[in-house]
mmCIF file with all atom_site columns, C-alpha atoms in Angstrom:
data_model
loop_
_atom_site.group_PDB
_atom_site.id
_atom_site.type_symbol
_atom_site.label_atom_id
_atom_site.label_alt_id
_atom_site.label_comp_id
_atom_site.label_asym_id
_atom_site.label_entity_id
_atom_site.label_seq_id
_atom_site.pdbx_PDB_ins_code
_atom_site.Cartn_x
_atom_site.Cartn_y
_atom_site.Cartn_z
_atom_site.occupancy
_atom_site.B_iso_or_equiv
_atom_site.pdbx_formal_charge
_atom_site.auth_seq_id
_atom_site.auth_comp_id
_atom_site.auth_asym_id
_atom_site.auth_atom_id
_atom_site.pdbx_PDB_model_num
ATOM 1   C CA . MET A 1 1   ? 80.457  68.691  107.264 1.00 36.00 ? 1   MET A CA 1
ATOM 2   C CA . MET A 1 2   ? 80.369  72.410  107.364 1.00 35.00 ? 2   MET A CA 1
ATOM 3   C CA . LYS A 1 3   ? 79.219  73.740  110.634 1.00 35.00 ? 3   LYS A CA 1
ATOM 4   C CA . PRO A 1 4   ? 76.532  76.498  110.416 1.00 34.00 ? 4   PRO A CA 1
ATOM 5   C CA . VAL A 1 5   ? 79.171  79.278  111.486 1.00 34.00 ? 5   VAL A CA 1
ATOM 6   C CA . PHE A 1 6   ? 77.731  81.673  108.897 1.00 31.00 ? 6   PHE A CA 1
ATOM 7   C CA . LYS A 1 7   ? 74.652  82.314  110.588 1.00 32.00 ? 7   LYS A CA 1
ATOM 8   C CA . CYS A 1 8   ? 76.185  82.519  113.971 1.00 33.00 ? 8   CYS A CA 1
ATOM 9   C CA . GLY A 1 9   ? 78.739  84.935  112.464 1.00 32.00 ? 9   GLY A CA 1
ATOM 10  C CA . LEU A 1 10  ? 76.062  86.925  110.971 1.00 33.00 ? 10  LEU A CA 1
ATOM 11  C CA . VAL A 1 11  ? 74.006  87.152  113.930 1.00 33.00 ? 11  VAL A CA 1
ATOM 12  C CA . ALA A 1 12  ? 77.067  88.347  115.914 1.00 33.00 ? 12  ALA A CA 1
ATOM 13  C CA . TYR A 1 13  ? 78.106  90.895  113.520 1.00 35.00 ? 13  TYR A CA 1
ATOM 14  C CA . SER A 1 14  ? 74.546  92.222  113.474 1.00 34.00 ? 14  SER A CA 1
ATOM 15  C CA . VAL A 1 15  ? 74.486  92.497  116.959 1.00 34.00 ? 15  VAL A CA 1
ATOM 16  C CA . LEU A 1 16  ? 77.780  94.226  117.026 1.00 36.00 ? 16  LEU A CA 1
ATOM 17  C CA . MET A 1 17  ? 76.631  96.718  114.283 1.00 37.00 ? 17  MET A CA 1
ATOM 18  C CA . LEU A 1 18  ? 73.514  97.695  116.315 1.00 33.00 ? 18  LEU A CA 1
ATOM 19  C CA . ALA A 1 19  ? 75.610  98.288  119.513 1.00 34.00 ? 19  ALA A CA 1
ATOM 20  C CA . ILE A 1 20  ? 78.084  100.351 117.428 1.00 34.00 ? 20  ILE A CA 1
ATOM 21  C CA . ALA A 1 21  ? 75.570  102.145 115.668 1.00 34.00 ? 21  ALA A CA 1
ATOM 22  C CA . PRO A 1 22  ? 74.994  104.979 118.099 1.00 31.00 ? 22  PRO A CA 1
ATOM 23  C CA . LEU A 1 23  ? 78.941  105.527 118.455 1.00 31.00 ? 23  LEU A CA 1
ATOM 24  C CA . THR A 1 24  ? 79.378  106.124 114.711 1.00 30.00 ? 24  THR A CA 1
ATOM 25  C CA . ALA A 1 25  ? 77.759  105.689 111.237 1.00 32.00 ? 25  ALA A CA 1
ATOM 26  C CA . GLN A 1 26  ? 80.634  103.798 109.821 1.00 40.00 ? 26  GLN A CA 1
ATOM 27  C CA . THR A 1 27  ? 80.689  99.965  110.315 1.00 49.00 ? 27  THR A CA 1
ATOM 28  C CA . PHE A 1 28  ? 83.998  97.606  110.093 1.00 50.00 ? 28  PHE A CA 1
ATOM 29  C CA . SER A 1 29  ? 83.232  97.160  106.266 1.00 50.00 ? 29  SER A CA 1
ATOM 30  C CA . ASP A 1 30  ? 84.196  100.794 105.675 1.00 52.00 ? 30  ASP A CA 1
ATOM 31  C CA . SER A 1 31  ? 87.614  99.909  106.653 1.00 50.00 ? 31  SER A CA 1
ATOM 32  C CA . PHE A 1 32  ? 87.958  98.174  103.321 1.00 53.00 ? 32  PHE A CA 1
ATOM 33  C CA . ALA A 1 33  ? 85.930  100.558 101.288 1.00 52.00 ? 33  ALA A CA 1
ATOM 34  C CA . GLY A 1 34  ? 88.932  102.321 99.835  1.00 52.00 ? 34  GLY A CA 1
ATOM 35  C CA . PHE A 1 35  ? 90.384  99.070  98.064  1.00 57.00 ? 35  PHE A CA 1
ATOM 36  C CA . GLY A 1 36  ? 88.646  98.295  95.056  1.00 51.00 ? 36  GLY A CA 1
ATOM 37  C CA . SER A 1 37  ? 86.100  101.061 95.217  1.00 53.00 ? 37  SER A CA 1
ATOM 38  C CA . SER A 1 38  ? 85.303  102.832 91.896  1.00 48.00 ? 38  SER A CA 1
ATOM 39  C CA . ASP A 1 39  ? 85.844  106.492 93.109  1.00 60.00 ? 39  ASP A CA 1
ATOM 40  C CA . GLY A 1 40  ? 88.943  106.752 91.220  1.00 72.00 ? 40  GLY A CA 1
ATOM 41  C CA . GLN A 1 41  ? 91.514  107.258 93.946  1.00 80.00 ? 41  GLN A CA 1
ATOM 42  C CA . PRO A 1 42  ? 95.005  105.968 93.125  1.00 85.00 ? 42  PRO A CA 1
ATOM 43  C CA . ILE A 1 43  ? 96.464  102.914 94.772  1.00 82.00 ? 43  ILE A CA 1
ATOM 44  C CA . GLU A 1 44  ? 99.955  103.798 96.228  1.00 91.00 ? 44  GLU A CA 1
ATOM 45  C CA . ILE A 1 45  ? 102.348 100.874 96.940  1.00 91.00 ? 45  ILE A CA 1
ATOM 46  C CA . GLU A 1 46  ? 105.704 100.737 98.598  1.00 95.00 ? 46  GLU A CA 1
ATOM 47  C CA . SER A 1 47  ? 107.958 97.880  99.330  1.00 97.00 ? 47  SER A CA 1
ATOM 48  C CA . ASN A 1 48  ? 111.566 96.915  99.779  1.00 98.00 ? 48  ASN A CA 1
ATOM 49  C CA . GLU A 1 49  ? 111.599 94.785  96.462  1.00 97.00 ? 49  GLU A CA 1
ATOM 50  C CA . LEU A 1 50  ? 109.376 94.368  93.269  1.00 96.00 ? 50  LEU A CA 1
ATOM 51  C CA . LYS A 1 51  ? 109.578 91.419  90.928  1.00 96.00 ? 51  LYS A CA 1
ATOM 52  C CA . VAL A 1 52  ? 107.410 91.809  87.726  1.00 94.00 ? 52  VAL A CA 1
ATOM 53  C CA . GLU A 1 53  ? 106.485 88.893  85.708  1.00 93.00 ? 53  GLU A CA 1
ATOM 54  C CA . ASP A 1 54  ? 105.037 90.057  82.358  1.00 89.00 ? 54  ASP A CA 1
ATOM 55  C CA . GLN A 1 55  ? 104.192 86.621  80.991  1.00 91.00 ? 55  GLN A CA 1
ATOM 56  C CA . THR A 1 56  ? 101.874 85.724  83.889  1.00 93.00 ? 56  THR A CA 1
ATOM 57  C CA . LYS A 1 57  ? 100.894 89.249  84.367  1.00 93.00 ? 57  LYS A CA 1
ATOM 58  C CA . VAL A 1 58  ? 101.840 89.423  88.312  1.00 94.00 ? 58  VAL A CA 1
ATOM 59  C CA . ALA A 1 59  ? 103.756 92.091  90.173  1.00 94.00 ? 59  ALA A CA 1
ATOM 60  C CA . THR A 1 60  ? 105.061 90.933  93.661  1.00 96.00 ? 60  THR A CA 1
ATOM 61  C CA . PHE A 1 61  ? 105.989 93.326  96.118  1.00 97.00 ? 61  PHE A CA 1
ATOM 62  C CA . ILE A 1 62  ? 108.153 92.082  99.007  1.00 97.00 ? 62  ILE A CA 1
ATOM 63  C CA . GLY A 1 63  ? 109.164 93.231  102.495 1.00 97.00 ? 63  GLY A CA 1
ATOM 64  C CA . ASP A 1 64  ? 107.491 95.915  104.416 1.00 97.00 ? 64  ASP A CA 1
ATOM 65  C CA . VAL A 1 65  ? 104.673 96.488  101.875 1.00 97.00 ? 65  VAL A CA 1
ATOM 66  C CA . VAL A 1 66  ? 102.600 99.553  102.492 1.00 96.00 ? 66  VAL A CA 1
ATOM 67  C CA . VAL A 1 67  ? 99.202  100.057 100.221 1.00 91.00 ? 67  VAL A CA 1
ATOM 68  C CA . ILE A 1 68  ? 97.338  103.452 100.455 1.00 92.00 ? 68  ILE A CA 1
ATOM 69  C CA . GLN A 1 69  ? 94.215  104.141 98.803  1.00 87.00 ? 69  GLN A CA 1
ATOM 70  C CA . GLY A 1 70  ? 92.406  107.134 100.338 1.00 87.00 ? 70  GLY A CA 1
ATOM 71  C CA . ASP A 1 71  ? 91.910  106.741 104.017 1.00 88.00 ? 71  ASP A CA 1
ATOM 72  C CA . THR A 1 72  ? 92.573  103.205 103.868 1.00 89.00 ? 72  THR A CA 1
ATOM 73  C CA . ARG A 1 73  ? 96.234  101.841 104.776 1.00 94.00 ? 73  ARG A CA 1
ATOM 74  C CA . LEU A 1 74  ? 97.156  98.038  104.273 1.00 94.00 ? 74  LEU A CA 1
ATOM 75  C CA . GLU A 1 75  ? 100.369 96.657  105.729 1.00 97.00 ? 75  GLU A CA 1
ATOM 76  C CA . THR A 1 76  ? 101.768 93.193  104.904 1.00 98.00 ? 76  THR A CA 1
ATOM 77  C CA . SER A 1 77  ? 104.939 91.348  104.354 1.00 98.00 ? 77  SER A CA 1
ATOM 78  C CA . GLN A 1 78  ? 104.158 90.111  100.522 1.00 98.00 ? 78  GLN A CA 1
ATOM 79  C CA . LEU A 1 79  ? 101.571 91.588  98.218  1.00 97.00 ? 79  LEU A CA 1
ATOM 80  C CA . LYS A 1 80  ? 101.003 89.817  94.760  1.00 96.00 ? 80  LYS A CA 1
ATOM 81  C CA . VAL A 1 81  ? 99.280  92.187  92.154  1.00 93.00 ? 81  VAL A CA 1
ATOM 82  C CA . PHE A 1 82  ? 97.502  90.308  89.045  1.00 93.00 ? 82  PHE A CA 1
ATOM 83  C CA . TYR A 1 83  ? 96.677  92.751  86.384  1.00 89.00 ? 83  TYR A CA 1
ATOM 84  C CA . ASP A 1 84  ? 94.807  92.205  83.106  1.00 86.00 ? 84  ASP A CA 1
ATOM 85  C CA . GLY A 1 85  ? 95.453  93.970  79.679  1.00 71.00 ? 85  GLY A CA 1
ATOM 86  C CA . ASP A 1 86  ? 97.880  93.682  76.805  1.00 58.00 ? 86  ASP A CA 1
ATOM 87  C CA . GLY A 1 87  ? 100.147 96.626  77.651  1.00 50.00 ? 87  GLY A CA 1
ATOM 88  C CA . GLN A 1 88  ? 99.306  98.219  74.230  1.00 48.00 ? 88  GLN A CA 1
ATOM 89  C CA . SER A 1 89  ? 98.524  102.052 73.596  1.00 42.00 ? 89  SER A CA 1
ATOM 90  C CA . SER A 1 90  ? 94.942  102.986 73.525  1.00 46.00 ? 90  SER A CA 1
ATOM 91  C CA . GLU A 1 91  ? 93.610  104.596 70.343  1.00 50.00 ? 91  GLU A CA 1
ATOM 92  C CA . GLY A 1 92  ? 93.984  108.358 70.481  1.00 49.00 ? 92  GLY A CA 1
ATOM 93  C CA . ALA A 1 93  ? 96.536  108.232 73.351  1.00 46.00 ? 93  ALA A CA 1
ATOM 94  C CA . ASP A 1 94  ? 98.864  111.048 73.227  1.00 48.00 ? 94  ASP A CA 1
ATOM 95  C CA . THR A 1 95  ? 102.283 109.386 72.498  1.00 38.00 ? 95  THR A CA 1
ATOM 96  C CA . SER A 1 96  ? 104.037 112.490 71.203  1.00 44.00 ? 96  SER A CA 1
ATOM 97  C CA . ASN A 1 97  ? 106.396 112.362 74.098  1.00 43.00 ? 97  ASN A CA 1
ATOM 98  C CA . GLY A 1 98  ? 107.269 108.901 73.268  1.00 38.00 ? 98  GLY A CA 1
ATOM 99  C CA . ALA A 1 99  ? 105.550 107.303 76.282  1.00 38.00 ? 99  ALA A CA 1
ATOM 100 C CA . VAL A 1 100 ? 103.223 104.490 75.699  1.00 33.00 ? 100 VAL A CA 1
ATOM 101 C CA . PRO A 1 101 ? 100.514 104.342 78.049  1.00 39.00 ? 101 PRO A CA 1
ATOM 102 C CA . ALA A 1 102 ? 99.817  100.510 79.135  1.00 51.00 ? 102 ALA A CA 1
ATOM 103 C CA . GLN A 1 103 ? 96.070  99.547  78.974  1.00 52.00 ? 103 GLN A CA 1
ATOM 104 C CA . GLN A 1 104 ? 96.516  97.461  82.300  1.00 70.00 ? 104 GLN A CA 1
ATOM 105 C CA . GLU A 1 105 ? 94.015  96.837  84.851  1.00 84.00 ? 105 GLU A CA 1
ATOM 106 C CA . ILE A 1 106 ? 94.367  95.250  88.329  1.00 85.00 ? 106 ILE A CA 1
ATOM 107 C CA . SER A 1 107 ? 92.254  92.501  88.780  1.00 90.00 ? 107 SER A CA 1
ATOM 108 C CA . ARG A 1 108 ? 93.229  90.947  92.013  1.00 92.00 ? 108 ARG A CA 1
ATOM 109 C CA . LEU A 1 109 ? 95.411  91.888  95.163  1.00 92.00 ? 109 LEU A CA 1
ATOM 110 C CA . GLU A 1 110 ? 96.782  88.760  97.423  1.00 96.00 ? 110 GLU A CA 1
ATOM 111 C CA . ALA A 1 111 ? 98.353  89.802  100.733 1.00 97.00 ? 111 ALA A CA 1
ATOM 112 C CA . SER A 1 112 ? 100.142 87.255  102.783 1.00 97.00 ? 112 SER A CA 1
ATOM 113 C CA . GLY A 1 113 ? 102.613 87.012  105.779 1.00 96.00 ? 113 GLY A CA 1
ATOM 114 C CA . GLY A 1 114 ? 100.375 88.888  108.376 1.00 96.00 ? 114 GLY A CA 1
ATOM 115 C CA . VAL A 1 115 ? 98.120  91.616  107.008 1.00 97.00 ? 115 VAL A CA 1
ATOM 116 C CA . HIS A 1 116 ? 96.956  94.686  108.825 1.00 97.00 ? 116 HIS A CA 1
ATOM 117 C CA . ILE A 1 117 ? 94.359  96.998  107.462 1.00 93.00 ? 117 ILE A CA 1
ATOM 118 C CA . SER A 1 118 ? 93.514  100.377 109.072 1.00 92.00 ? 118 SER A CA 1
ATOM 119 C CA . SER A 1 119 ? 90.889  103.107 108.166 1.00 87.00 ? 119 SER A CA 1
ATOM 120 C CA . LYS A 1 120 ? 90.499  105.983 110.655 1.00 84.00 ? 120 LYS A CA 1
ATOM 121 C CA . ASP A 1 121 ? 89.697  104.219 113.956 1.00 84.00 ? 121 ASP A CA 1
ATOM 122 C CA . GLN A 1 122 ? 88.842  100.912 112.459 1.00 88.00 ? 122 GLN A CA 1
ATOM 123 C CA . THR A 1 123 ? 91.578  98.209  112.077 1.00 92.00 ? 123 THR A CA 1
ATOM 124 C CA . ALA A 1 124 ? 91.205  94.463  110.661 1.00 92.00 ? 124 ALA A CA 1
ATOM 125 C CA . THR A 1 125 ? 94.243  91.780  111.043 1.00 96.00 ? 125 THR A CA 1
ATOM 126 C CA . GLY A 1 126 ? 94.707  88.405  109.976 1.00 96.00 ? 126 GLY A CA 1
ATOM 127 C CA . ASP A 1 127 ? 97.296  86.122  108.318 1.00 97.00 ? 127 ASP A CA 1
ATOM 128 C CA . ALA A 1 128 ? 96.140  86.678  104.658 1.00 97.00 ? 128 ALA A CA 1
ATOM 129 C CA . ALA A 1 129 ? 93.611  88.969  102.400 1.00 96.00 ? 129 ALA A CA 1
ATOM 130 C CA . ASN A 1 130 ? 92.464  88.732  98.949  1.00 96.00 ? 130 ASN A CA 1
ATOM 131 C CA . PHE A 1 131 ? 90.769  91.615  97.138  1.00 92.00 ? 131 PHE A CA 1
ATOM 132 C CA . ASP A 1 132 ? 89.002  90.602  93.605  1.00 94.00 ? 132 ASP A CA 1
ATOM 133 C CA . MET A 1 133 ? 88.736  94.095  92.091  1.00 87.00 ? 133 MET A CA 1
ATOM 134 C CA . LYS A 1 134 ? 86.367  92.950  89.564  1.00 90.00 ? 134 LYS A CA 1
ATOM 135 C CA . THR A 1 135 ? 83.776  91.680  91.927  1.00 92.00 ? 135 THR A CA 1
ATOM 136 C CA . GLU A 1 136 ? 84.770  94.120  94.657  1.00 91.00 ? 136 GLU A CA 1
ATOM 137 C CA . VAL A 1 137 ? 84.950  91.469  97.324  1.00 94.00 ? 137 VAL A CA 1
ATOM 138 C CA . MET A 1 138 ? 87.505  91.053  100.025 1.00 93.00 ? 138 MET A CA 1
ATOM 139 C CA . VAL A 1 139 ? 88.175  87.820  101.932 1.00 95.00 ? 139 VAL A CA 1
ATOM 140 C CA . MET A 1 140 ? 90.623  87.917  104.908 1.00 95.00 ? 140 MET A CA 1
ATOM 141 C CA . THR A 1 141 ? 91.533  84.725  106.575 1.00 95.00 ? 141 THR A CA 1
ATOM 142 C CA . GLY A 1 142 ? 93.679  83.447  109.687 1.00 93.00 ? 142 GLY A CA 1
ATOM 143 C CA . LYS A 1 143 ? 93.959  81.754  112.847 1.00 91.00 ? 143 LYS A CA 1
ATOM 144 C CA . GLU A 1 144 ? 92.474  84.759  114.198 1.00 91.00 ? 144 GLU A CA 1
ATOM 145 C CA . VAL A 1 145 ? 90.777  87.508  112.249 1.00 93.00 ? 145 VAL A CA 1
ATOM 146 C CA . VAL A 1 146 ? 90.343  90.538  114.458 1.00 93.00 ? 146 VAL A CA 1
ATOM 147 C CA . LEU A 1 147 ? 88.179  93.501  113.754 1.00 91.00 ? 147 LEU A CA 1
ATOM 148 C CA . LYS A 1 148 ? 88.615  96.656  116.100 1.00 91.00 ? 148 LYS A CA 1
ATOM 149 C CA . GLN A 1 149 ? 86.659  99.660  116.335 1.00 88.00 ? 149 GLN A CA 1
ATOM 150 C CA . GLY A 1 150 ? 87.660  101.904 119.410 1.00 84.00 ? 150 GLY A CA 1
ATOM 151 C CA . GLY A 1 151 ? 87.121  99.317  122.254 1.00 86.00 ? 151 GLY A CA 1
ATOM 152 C CA . ASN A 1 152 ? 84.728  96.897  120.589 1.00 91.00 ? 152 ASN A CA 1
ATOM 153 C CA . VAL A 1 153 ? 86.211  93.877  119.027 1.00 91.00 ? 153 VAL A CA 1
ATOM 154 C CA . VAL A 1 154 ? 85.005  90.981  116.830 1.00 91.00 ? 154 VAL A CA 1
ATOM 155 C CA . VAL A 1 155 ? 86.954  87.719  116.402 1.00 92.00 ? 155 VAL A CA 1
ATOM 156 C CA . GLY A 1 156 ? 86.575  84.865  113.927 1.00 93.00 ? 156 GLY A CA 1
ATOM 157 C CA . ASN A 1 157 ? 88.758  83.333  111.178 1.00 93.00 ? 157 ASN A CA 1
ATOM 158 C CA . ARG A 1 158 ? 87.125  84.271  107.982 1.00 93.00 ? 158 ARG A CA 1
ATOM 159 C CA . LEU A 1 159 ? 85.924  87.580  106.865 1.00 92.00 ? 159 LEU A CA 1
ATOM 160 C CA . THR A 1 160 ? 84.184  88.193  103.661 1.00 92.00 ? 160 THR A CA 1
ATOM 161 C CA . VAL A 1 161 ? 83.205  91.940  102.565 1.00 89.00 ? 161 VAL A CA 1
ATOM 162 C CA . ASN A 1 162 ? 81.339  93.226  99.648  1.00 90.00 ? 162 ASN A CA 1
ATOM 163 C CA . LEU A 1 163 ? 83.021  96.422  99.078  1.00 83.00 ? 163 LEU A CA 1
ATOM 164 C CA . LYS A 1 164 ? 79.949  97.552  96.780  1.00 85.00 ? 164 LYS A CA 1
ATOM 165 C CA . THR A 1 165 ? 77.244  97.060  99.603  1.00 87.00 ? 165 THR A CA 1
ATOM 166 C CA . GLY A 1 166 ? 79.207  97.091  102.604 1.00 81.00 ? 166 GLY A CA 1
ATOM 167 C CA . GLN A 1 167 ? 77.810  93.589  103.718 1.00 88.00 ? 167 GLN A CA 1
ATOM 168 C CA . ALA A 1 168 ? 80.351  91.704  105.908 1.00 85.00 ? 168 ALA A CA 1
ATOM 169 C CA . ASN A 1 169 ? 80.234  88.123  107.118 1.00 90.00 ? 169 ASN A CA 1
ATOM 170 C CA . LEU A 1 170 ? 82.391  86.639  109.586 1.00 90.00 ? 170 LEU A CA 1
ATOM 171 C CA . ASN A 1 171 ? 82.764  82.989  110.252 1.00 91.00 ? 171 ASN A CA 1
ATOM 172 C CA . ALA A 1 172 ? 83.965  81.267  113.448 1.00 86.00 ? 172 ALA A CA 1
ATOM 173 C CA . PRO A 1 173 ? 86.867  79.076  113.677 1.00 74.00 ? 173 PRO A CA 1
ATOM 174 C CA . ALA A 1 174 ? 86.417  75.478  112.783 1.00 70.00 ? 174 ALA A CA 1
ATOM 175 C CA . ASP A 1 175 ? 87.479  74.052  116.106 1.00 75.00 ? 175 ASP A CA 1
ATOM 176 C CA . ASP A 1 176 ? 84.843  75.722  118.444 1.00 76.00 ? 176 ASP A CA 1
ATOM 177 C CA . GLY A 1 177 ? 82.355  77.045  115.651 1.00 81.00 ? 177 GLY A CA 1
ATOM 178 C CA . ARG A 1 178 ? 82.092  80.616  117.679 1.00 88.00 ? 178 ARG A CA 1
ATOM 179 C CA . VAL A 1 179 ? 82.387  84.206  116.674 1.00 89.00 ? 179 VAL A CA 1
ATOM 180 C CA . ARG A 1 180 ? 83.834  86.256  119.881 1.00 88.00 ? 180 ARG A CA 1
ATOM 181 C CA . VAL A 1 181 ? 82.675  89.736  120.204 1.00 88.00 ? 181 VAL A CA 1
ATOM 182 C CA . ARG A 1 182 ? 83.235  92.506  123.059 1.00 89.00 ? 182 ARG A CA 1
ATOM 183 C CA . ILE A 1 183 ? 81.500  95.488  123.102 1.00 87.00 ? 183 ILE A CA 1
ATOM 184 C CA . LEU A 1 184 ? 81.835  98.618  125.214 1.00 83.00 ? 184 LEU A CA 1
ATOM 185 C CA . PRO A 1 185 ? 78.545  100.112 126.010 1.00 80.00 ? 185 PRO A CA 1
ATOM 186 C CA . ASN A 1 186 ? 77.716  103.536 124.881 1.00 70.00 ? 186 ASN A CA 1
ATOM 187 C CA . SER A 1 187 ? 78.426  106.109 128.128 1.00 36.00 ? 187 SER A CA 1
ATOM 188 C CA . ALA A 1 188 ? 75.315  107.910 128.529 1.00 37.00 ? 188 ALA A CA 1
ATOM 189 C CA . PRO A 1 189 ? 76.237  111.422 130.025 1.00 43.00 ? 189 PRO A CA 1
ATOM 190 C CA . SER A 1 190 ? 75.131  111.712 133.612 1.00 46.00 ? 190 SER A CA 1
ATOM 191 C CA . THR A 1 191 ? 71.926  113.626 134.407 1.00 47.00 ? 191 THR A CA 1
ATOM 192 C CA . GLN A 1 192 ? 72.427  113.788 138.155 1.00 48.00 ? 192 GLN A CA 1
ATOM 193 C CA . GLN A 1 193 ? 73.502  117.189 139.751 1.00 47.00 ? 193 GLN A CA 1
#
C-alpha cells in the first residue's frame, strides 16, 4: 500500500517555497529549467567515452559526464541519450557542402551513477535522473534526493519537476514517509541604534 507521501511532500515543499520567497524569486524547480526547455539553447555534453547504437537510437556517455544548457549544469557517471528521427536530410536543406543534416531529436535523457545538478545558487543531488524532453518532466530518485538553495535544504527520495510549469513534488523515503526540511530564516536588518 502506498503511503500518503505526496501530500506530505507537497506541503513541506510549499512551506519551504513560502519561506524562501523573500530570499529569491527562484524556486528549486528553476534548477532544472535549462534541460528540456524550449528556449532553443544548445545542450553541450562532454565525457570520457561515447558509444552510439544507431539501431536502438541510443548514445551513451560514460565517465565524468558533464552536461550544460544555459545556466544549468549536470554531472554524472553515465548518461544515456535517446533520440528520435531517421537521420535523413530535410527537404530544402543545404547539402551543397556534402553534409547531410540529420533530422534527429533528443527524446529522453537518463543519468545514473550519482547525479549532481546545479544552477546559480541551487543544487540537487540524487542517484539517478530521467528527463523526458517531450513532456518536459524530470524525475530524480535516490536513497536521498537533496535540494539546496543557500542554507535551505529539502530531503526526500523522489523529486518530480514539470519543467513547463515549474511545479515540483518531492516524495519521502518509504521507510519513514517523511520529507525533511531545514530553513534558515531571513535575517532582518537591525533597526536599533
